[in-house]
mmCIF file with all atom_site columns, C-alpha atoms in Angstrom:
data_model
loop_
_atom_site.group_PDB
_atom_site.id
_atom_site.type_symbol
_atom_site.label_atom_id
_atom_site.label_alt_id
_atom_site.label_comp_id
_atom_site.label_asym_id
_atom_site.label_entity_id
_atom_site.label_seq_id
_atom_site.pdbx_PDB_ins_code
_atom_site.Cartn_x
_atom_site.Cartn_y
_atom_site.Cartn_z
_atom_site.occupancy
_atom_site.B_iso_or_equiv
_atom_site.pdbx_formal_charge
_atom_site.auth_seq_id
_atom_site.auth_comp_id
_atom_site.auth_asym_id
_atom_site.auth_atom_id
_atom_site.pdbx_PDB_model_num
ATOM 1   C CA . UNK A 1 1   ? 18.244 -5.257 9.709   1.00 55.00 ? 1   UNK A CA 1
ATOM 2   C CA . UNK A 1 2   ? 17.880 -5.614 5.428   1.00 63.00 ? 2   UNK A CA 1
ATOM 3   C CA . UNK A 1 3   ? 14.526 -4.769 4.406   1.00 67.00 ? 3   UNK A CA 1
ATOM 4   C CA . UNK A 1 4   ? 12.831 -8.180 2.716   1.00 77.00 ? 4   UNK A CA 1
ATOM 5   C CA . UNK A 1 5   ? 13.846 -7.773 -0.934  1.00 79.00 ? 5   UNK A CA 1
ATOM 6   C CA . UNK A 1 6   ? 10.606 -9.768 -2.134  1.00 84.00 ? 6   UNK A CA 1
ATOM 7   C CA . UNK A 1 7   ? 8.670  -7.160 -0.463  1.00 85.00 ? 7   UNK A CA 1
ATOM 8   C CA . UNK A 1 8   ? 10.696 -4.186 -1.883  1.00 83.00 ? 8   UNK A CA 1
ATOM 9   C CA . UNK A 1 9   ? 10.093 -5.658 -5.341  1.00 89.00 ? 9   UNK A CA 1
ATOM 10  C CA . UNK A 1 10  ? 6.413  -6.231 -5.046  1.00 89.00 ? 10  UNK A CA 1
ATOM 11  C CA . UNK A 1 11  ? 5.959  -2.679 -3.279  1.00 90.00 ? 11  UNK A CA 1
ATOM 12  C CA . UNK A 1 12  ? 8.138  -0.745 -5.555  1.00 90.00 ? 12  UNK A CA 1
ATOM 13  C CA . UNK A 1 13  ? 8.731  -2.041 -9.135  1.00 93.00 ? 13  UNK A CA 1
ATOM 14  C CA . UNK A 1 14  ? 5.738  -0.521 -10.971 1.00 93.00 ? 14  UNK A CA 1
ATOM 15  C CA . UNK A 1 15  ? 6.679  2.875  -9.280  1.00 91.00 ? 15  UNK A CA 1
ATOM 16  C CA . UNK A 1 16  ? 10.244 2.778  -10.040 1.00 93.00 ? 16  UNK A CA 1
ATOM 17  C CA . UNK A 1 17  ? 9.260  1.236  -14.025 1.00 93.00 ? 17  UNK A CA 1
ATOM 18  C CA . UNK A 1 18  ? 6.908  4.308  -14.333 1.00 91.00 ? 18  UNK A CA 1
ATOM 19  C CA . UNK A 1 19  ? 9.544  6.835  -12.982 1.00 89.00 ? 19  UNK A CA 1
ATOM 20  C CA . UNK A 1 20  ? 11.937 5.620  -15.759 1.00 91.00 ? 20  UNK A CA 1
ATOM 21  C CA . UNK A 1 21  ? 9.539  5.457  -18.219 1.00 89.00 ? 21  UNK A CA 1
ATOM 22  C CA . UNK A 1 22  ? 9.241  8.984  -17.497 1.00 85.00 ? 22  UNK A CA 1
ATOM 23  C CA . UNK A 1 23  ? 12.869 9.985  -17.846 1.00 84.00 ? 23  UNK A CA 1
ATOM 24  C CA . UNK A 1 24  ? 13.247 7.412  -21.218 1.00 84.00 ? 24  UNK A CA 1
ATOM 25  C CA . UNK A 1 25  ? 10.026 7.960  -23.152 1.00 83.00 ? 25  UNK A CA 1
ATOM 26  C CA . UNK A 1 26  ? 10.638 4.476  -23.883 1.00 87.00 ? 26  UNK A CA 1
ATOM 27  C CA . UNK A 1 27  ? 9.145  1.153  -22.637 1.00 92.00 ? 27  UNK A CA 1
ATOM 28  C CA . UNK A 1 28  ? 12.070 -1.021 -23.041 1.00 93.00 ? 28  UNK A CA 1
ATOM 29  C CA . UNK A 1 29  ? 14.593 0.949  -21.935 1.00 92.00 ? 29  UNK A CA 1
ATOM 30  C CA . UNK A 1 30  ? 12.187 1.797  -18.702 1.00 92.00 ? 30  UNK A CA 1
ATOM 31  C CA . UNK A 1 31  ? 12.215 -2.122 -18.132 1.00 94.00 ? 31  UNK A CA 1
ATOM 32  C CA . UNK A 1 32  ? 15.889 -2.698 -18.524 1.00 94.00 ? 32  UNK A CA 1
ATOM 33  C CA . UNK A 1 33  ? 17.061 -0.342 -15.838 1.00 94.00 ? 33  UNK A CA 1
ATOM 34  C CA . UNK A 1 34  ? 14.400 -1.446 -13.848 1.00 94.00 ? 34  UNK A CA 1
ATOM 35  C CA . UNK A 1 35  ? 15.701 -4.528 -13.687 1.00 94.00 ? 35  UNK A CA 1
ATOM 36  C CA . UNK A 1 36  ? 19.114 -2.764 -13.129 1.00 94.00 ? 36  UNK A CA 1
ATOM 37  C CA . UNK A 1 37  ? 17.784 -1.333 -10.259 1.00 93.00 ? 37  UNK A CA 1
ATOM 38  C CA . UNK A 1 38  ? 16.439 -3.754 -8.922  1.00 92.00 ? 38  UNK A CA 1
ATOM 39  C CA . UNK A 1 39  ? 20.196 -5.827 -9.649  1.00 92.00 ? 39  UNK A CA 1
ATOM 40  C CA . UNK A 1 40  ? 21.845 -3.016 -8.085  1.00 92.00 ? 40  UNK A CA 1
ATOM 41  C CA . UNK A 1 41  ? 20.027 -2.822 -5.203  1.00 89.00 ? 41  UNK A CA 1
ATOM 42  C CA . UNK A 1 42  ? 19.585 -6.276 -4.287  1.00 87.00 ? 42  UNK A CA 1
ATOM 43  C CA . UNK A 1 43  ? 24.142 -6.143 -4.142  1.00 88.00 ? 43  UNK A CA 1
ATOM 44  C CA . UNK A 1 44  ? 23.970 -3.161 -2.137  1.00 84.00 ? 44  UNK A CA 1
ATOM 45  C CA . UNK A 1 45  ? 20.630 -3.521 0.298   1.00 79.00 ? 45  UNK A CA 1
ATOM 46  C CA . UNK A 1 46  ? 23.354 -3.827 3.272   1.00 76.00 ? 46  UNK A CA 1
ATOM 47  C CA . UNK A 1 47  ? 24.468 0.152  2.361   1.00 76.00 ? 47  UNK A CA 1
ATOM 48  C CA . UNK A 1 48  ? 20.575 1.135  2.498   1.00 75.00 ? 48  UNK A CA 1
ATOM 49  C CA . UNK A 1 49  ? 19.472 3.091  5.632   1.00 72.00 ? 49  UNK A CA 1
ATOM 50  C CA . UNK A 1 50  ? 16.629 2.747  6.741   1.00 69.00 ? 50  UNK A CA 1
ATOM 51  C CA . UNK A 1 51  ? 14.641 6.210  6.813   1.00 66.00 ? 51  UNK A CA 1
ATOM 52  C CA . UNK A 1 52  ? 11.647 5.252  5.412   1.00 65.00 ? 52  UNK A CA 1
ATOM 53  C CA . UNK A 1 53  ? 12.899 6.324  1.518   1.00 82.00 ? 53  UNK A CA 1
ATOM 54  C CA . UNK A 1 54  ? 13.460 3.247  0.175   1.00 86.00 ? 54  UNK A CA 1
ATOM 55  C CA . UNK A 1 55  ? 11.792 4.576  -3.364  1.00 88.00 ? 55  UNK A CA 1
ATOM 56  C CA . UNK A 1 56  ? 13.888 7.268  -3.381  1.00 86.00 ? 56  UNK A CA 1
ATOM 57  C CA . UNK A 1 57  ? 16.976 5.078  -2.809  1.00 88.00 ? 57  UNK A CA 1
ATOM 58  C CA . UNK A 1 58  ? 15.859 2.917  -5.698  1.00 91.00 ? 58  UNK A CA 1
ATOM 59  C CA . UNK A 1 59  ? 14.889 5.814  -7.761  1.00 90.00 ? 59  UNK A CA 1
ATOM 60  C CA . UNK A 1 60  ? 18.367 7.017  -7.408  1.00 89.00 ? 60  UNK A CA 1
ATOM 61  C CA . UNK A 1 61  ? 19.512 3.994  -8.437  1.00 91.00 ? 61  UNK A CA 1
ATOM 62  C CA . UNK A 1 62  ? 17.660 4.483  -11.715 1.00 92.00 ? 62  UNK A CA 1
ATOM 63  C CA . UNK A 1 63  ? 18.823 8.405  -12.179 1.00 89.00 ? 63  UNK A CA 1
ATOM 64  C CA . UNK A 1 64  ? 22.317 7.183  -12.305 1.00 88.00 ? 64  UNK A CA 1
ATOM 65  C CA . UNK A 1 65  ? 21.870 4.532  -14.604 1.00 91.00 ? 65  UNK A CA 1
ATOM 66  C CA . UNK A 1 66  ? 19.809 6.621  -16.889 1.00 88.00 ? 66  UNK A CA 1
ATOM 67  C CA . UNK A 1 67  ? 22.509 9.315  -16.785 1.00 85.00 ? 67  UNK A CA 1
ATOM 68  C CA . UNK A 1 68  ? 25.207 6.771  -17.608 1.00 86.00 ? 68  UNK A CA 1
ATOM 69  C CA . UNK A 1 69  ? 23.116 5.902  -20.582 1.00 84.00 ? 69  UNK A CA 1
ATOM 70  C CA . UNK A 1 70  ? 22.835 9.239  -21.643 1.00 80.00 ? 70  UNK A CA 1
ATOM 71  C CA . UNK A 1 71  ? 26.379 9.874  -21.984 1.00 76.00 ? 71  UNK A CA 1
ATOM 72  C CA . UNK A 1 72  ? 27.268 6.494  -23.468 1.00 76.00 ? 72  UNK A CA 1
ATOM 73  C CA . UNK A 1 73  ? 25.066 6.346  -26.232 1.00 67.00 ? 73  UNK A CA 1
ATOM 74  C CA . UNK A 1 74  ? 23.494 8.389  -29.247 1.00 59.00 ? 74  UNK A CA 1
ATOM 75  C CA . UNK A 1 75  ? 19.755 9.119  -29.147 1.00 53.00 ? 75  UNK A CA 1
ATOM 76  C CA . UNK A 1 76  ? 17.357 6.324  -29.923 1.00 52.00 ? 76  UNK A CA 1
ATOM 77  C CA . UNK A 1 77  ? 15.767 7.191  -33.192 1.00 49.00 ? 77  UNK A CA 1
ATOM 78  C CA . UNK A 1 78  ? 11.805 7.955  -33.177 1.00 44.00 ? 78  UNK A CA 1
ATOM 79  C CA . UNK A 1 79  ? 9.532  5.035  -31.530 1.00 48.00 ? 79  UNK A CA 1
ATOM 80  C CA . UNK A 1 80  ? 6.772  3.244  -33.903 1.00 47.00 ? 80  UNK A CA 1
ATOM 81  C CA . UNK A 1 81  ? 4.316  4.415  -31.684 1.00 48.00 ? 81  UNK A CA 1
ATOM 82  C CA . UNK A 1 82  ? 5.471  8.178  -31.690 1.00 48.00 ? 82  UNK A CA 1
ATOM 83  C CA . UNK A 1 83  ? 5.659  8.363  -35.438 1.00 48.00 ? 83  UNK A CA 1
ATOM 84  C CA . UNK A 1 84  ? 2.279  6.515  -36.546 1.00 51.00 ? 84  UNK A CA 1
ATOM 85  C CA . UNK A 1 85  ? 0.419  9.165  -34.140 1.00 59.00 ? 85  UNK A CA 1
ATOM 86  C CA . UNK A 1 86  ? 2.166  12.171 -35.170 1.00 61.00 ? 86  UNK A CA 1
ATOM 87  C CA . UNK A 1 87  ? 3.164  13.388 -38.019 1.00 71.00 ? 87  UNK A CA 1
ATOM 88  C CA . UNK A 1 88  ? 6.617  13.330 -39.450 1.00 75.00 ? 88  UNK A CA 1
ATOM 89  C CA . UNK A 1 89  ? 7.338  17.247 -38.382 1.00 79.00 ? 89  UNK A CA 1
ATOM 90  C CA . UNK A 1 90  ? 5.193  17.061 -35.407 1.00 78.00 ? 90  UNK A CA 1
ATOM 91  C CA . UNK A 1 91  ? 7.093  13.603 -34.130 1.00 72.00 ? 91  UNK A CA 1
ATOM 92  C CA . UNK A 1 92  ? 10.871 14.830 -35.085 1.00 75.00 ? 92  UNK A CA 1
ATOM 93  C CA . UNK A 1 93  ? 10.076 18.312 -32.915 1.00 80.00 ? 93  UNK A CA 1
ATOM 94  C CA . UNK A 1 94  ? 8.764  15.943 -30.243 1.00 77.00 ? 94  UNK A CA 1
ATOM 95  C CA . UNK A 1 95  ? 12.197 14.536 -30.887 1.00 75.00 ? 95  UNK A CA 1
ATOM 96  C CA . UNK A 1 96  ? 14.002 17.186 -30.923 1.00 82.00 ? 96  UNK A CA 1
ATOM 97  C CA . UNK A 1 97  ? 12.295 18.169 -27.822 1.00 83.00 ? 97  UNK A CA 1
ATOM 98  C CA . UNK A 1 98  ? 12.907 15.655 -25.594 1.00 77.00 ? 98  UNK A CA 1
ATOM 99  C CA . UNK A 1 99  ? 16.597 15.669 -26.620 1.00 78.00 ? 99  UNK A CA 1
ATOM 100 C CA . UNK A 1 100 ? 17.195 19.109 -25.456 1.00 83.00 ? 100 UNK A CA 1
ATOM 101 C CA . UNK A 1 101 ? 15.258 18.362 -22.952 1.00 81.00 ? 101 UNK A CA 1
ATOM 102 C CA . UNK A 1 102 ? 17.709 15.192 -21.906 1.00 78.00 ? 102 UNK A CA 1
ATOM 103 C CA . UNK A 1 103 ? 20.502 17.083 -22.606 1.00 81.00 ? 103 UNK A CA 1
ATOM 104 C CA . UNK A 1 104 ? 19.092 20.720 -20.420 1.00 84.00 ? 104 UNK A CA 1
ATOM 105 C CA . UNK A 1 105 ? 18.998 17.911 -17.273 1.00 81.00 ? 105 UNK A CA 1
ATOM 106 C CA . UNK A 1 106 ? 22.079 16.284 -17.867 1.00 80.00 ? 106 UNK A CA 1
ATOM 107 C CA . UNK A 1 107 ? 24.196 19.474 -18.087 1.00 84.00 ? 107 UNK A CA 1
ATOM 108 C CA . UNK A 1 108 ? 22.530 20.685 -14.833 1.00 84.00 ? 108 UNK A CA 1
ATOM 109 C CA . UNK A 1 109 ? 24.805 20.408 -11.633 1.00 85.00 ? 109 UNK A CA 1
ATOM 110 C CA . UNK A 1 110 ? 24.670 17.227 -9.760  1.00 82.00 ? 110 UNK A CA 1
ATOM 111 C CA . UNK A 1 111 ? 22.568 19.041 -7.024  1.00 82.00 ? 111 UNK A CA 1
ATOM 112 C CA . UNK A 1 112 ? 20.093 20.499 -8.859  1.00 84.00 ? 112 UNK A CA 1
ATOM 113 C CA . UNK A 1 113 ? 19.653 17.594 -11.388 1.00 83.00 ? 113 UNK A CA 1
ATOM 114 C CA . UNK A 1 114 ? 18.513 15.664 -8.733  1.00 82.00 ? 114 UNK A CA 1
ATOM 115 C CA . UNK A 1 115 ? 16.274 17.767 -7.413  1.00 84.00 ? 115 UNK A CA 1
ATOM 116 C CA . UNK A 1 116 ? 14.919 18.079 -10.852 1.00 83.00 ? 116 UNK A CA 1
ATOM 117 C CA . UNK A 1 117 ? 14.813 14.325 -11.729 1.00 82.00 ? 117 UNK A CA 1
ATOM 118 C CA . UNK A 1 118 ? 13.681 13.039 -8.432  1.00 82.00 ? 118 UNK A CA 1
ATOM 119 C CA . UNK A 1 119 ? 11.031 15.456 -8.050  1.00 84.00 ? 119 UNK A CA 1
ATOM 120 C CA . UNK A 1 120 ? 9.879  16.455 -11.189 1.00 81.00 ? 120 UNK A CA 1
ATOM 121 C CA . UNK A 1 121 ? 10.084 12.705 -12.942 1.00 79.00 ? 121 UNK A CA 1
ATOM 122 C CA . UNK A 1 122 ? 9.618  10.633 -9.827  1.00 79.00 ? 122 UNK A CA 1
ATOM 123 C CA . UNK A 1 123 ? 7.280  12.818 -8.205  1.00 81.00 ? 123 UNK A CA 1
ATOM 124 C CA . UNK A 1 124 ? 9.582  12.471 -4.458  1.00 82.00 ? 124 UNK A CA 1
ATOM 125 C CA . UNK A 1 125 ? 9.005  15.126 -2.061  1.00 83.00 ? 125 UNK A CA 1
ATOM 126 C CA . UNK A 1 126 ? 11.537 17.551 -1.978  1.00 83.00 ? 126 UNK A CA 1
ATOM 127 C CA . UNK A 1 127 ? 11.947 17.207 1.897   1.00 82.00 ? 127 UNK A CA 1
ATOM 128 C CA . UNK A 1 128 ? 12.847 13.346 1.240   1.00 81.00 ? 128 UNK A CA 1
ATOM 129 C CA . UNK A 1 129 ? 15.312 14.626 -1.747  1.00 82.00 ? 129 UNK A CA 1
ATOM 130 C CA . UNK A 1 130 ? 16.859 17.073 1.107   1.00 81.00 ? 130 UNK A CA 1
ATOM 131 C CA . UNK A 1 131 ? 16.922 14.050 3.552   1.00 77.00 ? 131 UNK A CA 1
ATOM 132 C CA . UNK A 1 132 ? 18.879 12.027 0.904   1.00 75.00 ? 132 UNK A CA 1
ATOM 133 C CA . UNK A 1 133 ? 21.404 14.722 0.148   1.00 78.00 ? 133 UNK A CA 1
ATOM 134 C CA . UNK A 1 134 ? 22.160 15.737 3.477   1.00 79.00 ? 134 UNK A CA 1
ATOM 135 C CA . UNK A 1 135 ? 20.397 18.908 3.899   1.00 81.00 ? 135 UNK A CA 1
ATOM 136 C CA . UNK A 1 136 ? 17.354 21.283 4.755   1.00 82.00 ? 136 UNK A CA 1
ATOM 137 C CA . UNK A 1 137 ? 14.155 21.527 3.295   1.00 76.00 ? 137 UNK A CA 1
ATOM 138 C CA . UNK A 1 138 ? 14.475 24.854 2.597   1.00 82.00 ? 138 UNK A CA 1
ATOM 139 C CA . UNK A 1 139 ? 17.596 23.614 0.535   1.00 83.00 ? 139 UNK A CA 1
ATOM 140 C CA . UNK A 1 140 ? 15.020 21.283 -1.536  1.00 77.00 ? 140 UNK A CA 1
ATOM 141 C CA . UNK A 1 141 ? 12.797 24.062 -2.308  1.00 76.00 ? 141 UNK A CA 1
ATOM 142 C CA . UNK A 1 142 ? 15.216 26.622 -2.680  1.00 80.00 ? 142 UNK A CA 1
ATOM 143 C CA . UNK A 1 143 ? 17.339 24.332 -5.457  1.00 75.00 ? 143 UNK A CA 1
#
């Protein structure tokens, strides 16, 4: 039986939009693949299994998309809001930062990149990340 995809919006979007936020740093970008997600999901809710991790599924969802980003495109350059606050040295190391950052993650292997991202950004227990891949949660913990 499909979950009701009203309900999985209502229950989950703010969740999902905060998890992206945290991987993007920025607010528009967060909402876009949001909605992505949300896109993505709603043509593929018949592949979902139901195991009680539908926002890990959907958070999932997201990782991929924001890792397809990250290897399309060139870095965004500074927000408004990061560069009024800061200082121009203080907001390009922030910058500089969060790119090595983005690239340290992306150049992880798959495996432990989503252990990383799911856990780390989306706050997912690591026994629901082990679930999801297939394996123990000693795996989680140990990756």
């Amino acid at each position: 039986m499909e979950p009701d995809f009203a309900a999985v919006c209502g229950e989950y979007y703010d969740r999902v939009y905060r998890f992206l936020l945290s991987l993007t740093g920025d607010p528009h970008q967060a909402e876009d693949l949001t909605q992505e997600v949300f896109y993505r999901a709603l043509l593929h809710i018949g592949r979902y299994e139901d195991r009680g991790q539908m926002f890990t599924w959907l958070c999932t969802i997201g990782k991929n998309l924001w890792l397809s980003q990250c290897r399309k495109k060139p870095p965004e350059p500074l927000s408004p809001t990061l560069s009024t606050r800061a200082g121009p040295e203080e907001a390009l190391s922030v910058q500089e930062t969060r790119l090595a950052l983005r690239k340290a993650i992306t150049d992880l292997p798959e495996d432990l990149r989503d252990v990383v991202i799911l856990h780390i950004y989306g706050g997912i227990p690591l026994n629901e990340i082990s679930v999801l891949k297939g394996k123990s949660e000693s795996w989680g913990k140990v990756t």
